[in-house]
XYZ file of C-alpha atoms in Angstrom:
164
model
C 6.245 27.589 -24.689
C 9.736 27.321 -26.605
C 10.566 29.062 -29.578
C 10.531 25.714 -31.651
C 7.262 24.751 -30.080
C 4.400 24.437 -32.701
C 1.004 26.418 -31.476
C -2.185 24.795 -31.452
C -5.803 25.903 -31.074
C -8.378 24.456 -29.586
C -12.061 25.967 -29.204
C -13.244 26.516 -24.878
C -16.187 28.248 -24.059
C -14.964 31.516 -22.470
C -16.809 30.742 -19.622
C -14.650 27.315 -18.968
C -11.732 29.002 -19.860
C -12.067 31.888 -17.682
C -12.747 29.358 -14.705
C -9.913 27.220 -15.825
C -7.193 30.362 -15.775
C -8.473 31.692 -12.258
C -7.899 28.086 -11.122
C -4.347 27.334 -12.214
C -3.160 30.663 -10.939
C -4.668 30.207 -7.538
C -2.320 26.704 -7.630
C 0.816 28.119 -9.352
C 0.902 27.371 -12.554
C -1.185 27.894 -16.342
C -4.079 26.637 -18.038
C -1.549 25.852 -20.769
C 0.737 23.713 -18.578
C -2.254 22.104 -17.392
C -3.344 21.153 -20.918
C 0.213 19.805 -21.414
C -0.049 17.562 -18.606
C -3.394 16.101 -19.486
C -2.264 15.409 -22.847
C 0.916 13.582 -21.567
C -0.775 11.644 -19.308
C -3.516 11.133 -22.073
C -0.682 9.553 -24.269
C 1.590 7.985 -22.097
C 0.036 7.160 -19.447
C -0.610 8.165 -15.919
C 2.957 9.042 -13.800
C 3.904 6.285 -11.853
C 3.823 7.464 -8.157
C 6.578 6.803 -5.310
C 4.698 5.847 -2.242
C 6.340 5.031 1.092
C 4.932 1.415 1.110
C 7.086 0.832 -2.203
C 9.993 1.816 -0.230
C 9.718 -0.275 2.809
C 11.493 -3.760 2.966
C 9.163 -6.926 3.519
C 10.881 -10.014 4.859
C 9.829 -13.685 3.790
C 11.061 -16.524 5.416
C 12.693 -19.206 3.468
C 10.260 -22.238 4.111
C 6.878 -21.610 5.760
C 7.978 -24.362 8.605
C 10.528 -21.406 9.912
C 7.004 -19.912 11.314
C 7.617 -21.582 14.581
C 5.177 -18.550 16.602
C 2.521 -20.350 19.435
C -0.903 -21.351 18.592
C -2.253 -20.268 21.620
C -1.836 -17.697 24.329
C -0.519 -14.541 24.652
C 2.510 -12.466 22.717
C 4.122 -9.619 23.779
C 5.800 -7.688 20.792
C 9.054 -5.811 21.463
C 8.983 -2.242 20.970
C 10.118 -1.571 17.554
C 7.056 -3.769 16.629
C 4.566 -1.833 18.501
C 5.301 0.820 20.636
C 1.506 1.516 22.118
C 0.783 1.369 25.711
C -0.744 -2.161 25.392
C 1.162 -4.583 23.245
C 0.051 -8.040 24.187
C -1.938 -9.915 21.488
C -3.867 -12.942 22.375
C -3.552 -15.734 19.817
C -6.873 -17.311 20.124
C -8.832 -14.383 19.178
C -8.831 -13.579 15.666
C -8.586 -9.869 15.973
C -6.143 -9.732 18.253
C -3.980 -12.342 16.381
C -4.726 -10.140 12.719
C -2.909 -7.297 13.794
C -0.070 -9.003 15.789
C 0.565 -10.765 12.631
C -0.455 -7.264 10.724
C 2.278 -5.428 12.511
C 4.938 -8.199 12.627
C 4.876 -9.270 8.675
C 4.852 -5.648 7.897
C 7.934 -4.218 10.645
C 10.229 -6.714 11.634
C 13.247 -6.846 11.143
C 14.350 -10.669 11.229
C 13.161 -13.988 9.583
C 13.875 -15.082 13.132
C 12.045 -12.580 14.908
C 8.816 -13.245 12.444
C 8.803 -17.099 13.273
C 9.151 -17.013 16.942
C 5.996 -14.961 16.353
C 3.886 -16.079 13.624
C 2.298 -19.646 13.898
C 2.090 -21.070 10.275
C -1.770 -22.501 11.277
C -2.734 -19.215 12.716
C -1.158 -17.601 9.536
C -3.327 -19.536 7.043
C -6.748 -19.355 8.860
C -6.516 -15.470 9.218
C -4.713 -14.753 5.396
C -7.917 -14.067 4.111
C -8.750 -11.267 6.034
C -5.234 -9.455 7.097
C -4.939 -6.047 5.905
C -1.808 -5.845 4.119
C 0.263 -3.798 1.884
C -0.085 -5.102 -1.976
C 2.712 -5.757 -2.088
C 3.803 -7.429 0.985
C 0.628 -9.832 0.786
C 2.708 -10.412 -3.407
C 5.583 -11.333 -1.801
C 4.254 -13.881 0.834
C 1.726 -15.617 -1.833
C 4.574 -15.954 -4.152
C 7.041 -17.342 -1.734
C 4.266 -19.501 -0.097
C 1.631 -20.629 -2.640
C -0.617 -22.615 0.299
C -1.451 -19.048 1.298
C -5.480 -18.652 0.141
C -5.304 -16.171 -2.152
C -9.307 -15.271 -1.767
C -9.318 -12.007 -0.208
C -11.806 -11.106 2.309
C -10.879 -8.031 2.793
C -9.266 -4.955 0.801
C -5.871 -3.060 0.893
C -6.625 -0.921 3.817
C -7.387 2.701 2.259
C -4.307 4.570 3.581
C -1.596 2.229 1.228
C -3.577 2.914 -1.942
C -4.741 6.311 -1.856
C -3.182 9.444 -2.121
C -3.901 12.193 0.237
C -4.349 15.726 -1.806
C-alpha cells in the first residue's frame, strides 16, 4: 500500500482470513493484493486475455466461387497443413472432409492453396458442424453470408478455455 493510499476495513471471519493468507503466500503474493484485484475486476471488468488463437492470421477468399477444391475423392494436404503420418482425407465422408477443411481454413497460407482444396458445396453442407476458432468461423460468415450460421457443434474446448 502507498503512502497516499486511503485504508479500509472490512469485517472476515478469522477463520476465512487465516485460510485466505496461508493461500496467497503459498502462490506469491497477499490477501490484500488479492482483494485489490477482485475489486478491479469487480468494477471494471474482467482483464481481457491474449490467447494464441487471437494471434493467428485467418485467410478468406475474396468470392466464395474461388473455392474451386473436388467434390469427391481423395486430398492429400502438403505438409505445413498436416504433418501426421496419414494425411489423405476422403471427400465423401463427412469426417474425413471436417477436418481436411478444419485444418486447411485454420493453417494455410494462400487464398489459392484454400480453393484448390475446399469445395464450396462440401463447405456449406459440413459448416454446421466444423469445429472452428470463434473467430475464424466470424470472419468466414461475415465475408460469406450463405454460410448457415446454426451451429451444431461448439468451439472445441481447447480455443476457449484457459488451462490453470
Amino acid at each position: 500500500m502507498s503512502a497516499g493510499t486511503t485504508r479500509h476495513t472490512i469485517r472476515i471471519e478469522d477463520d476465512l482470513w487465516d485460510q485466505a493468507q496461508a493461500k496467497a503466500a503459498s502462490e506469491g503474493t497477499t490477501v490484500s493484493e488479492r482483494v485489490r484485484a477482485g475489486l478491479r475486476e469487480y468494477v471494471y471488468g474482467p482483464e481481457a486475455r491474449h490467447t494464441i488463437a487471437d494471434s493467428l492470421v485467418y485467410l478468406v477468399p475474396g468470392a466464395f466461387e474461388d473455392l474451386k477444391g473436388p467434390a469427391s475423392g481423395t486430398v492429400q494436404l502438403p505438409l505445413h497443413l498436416d504433418w501426421g503420418p496419414d494425411r489423405v482425407y476422403d471427400i465423401g465422408d463427412d469426417g474425413s472432409c471436417s477436418v481436411l477443411y478444419q485444418l486447411t481454413l485454420q493453417n494455410s497460407g494462400s487464398v489459392d492453396e484454400m480453393g484448390g482444396i475446399i469445395n464450396t458445396g462440401r463447405l456449406l453442407a459440413l459448416w454446421p458442424s466444423m469445429r472452428l476458432p470463434g473467430r475464424c468461423r466470424h470472419l468466414w460468415e461475415t465475408a460469406f453470408p450463405q454460410l448457415p450460421h446454426h451451429r451444431e457443434s461448439r468451439e472445441h474446448p481447447s480455443w476457449t478455455t484457459l488451462s490453470v
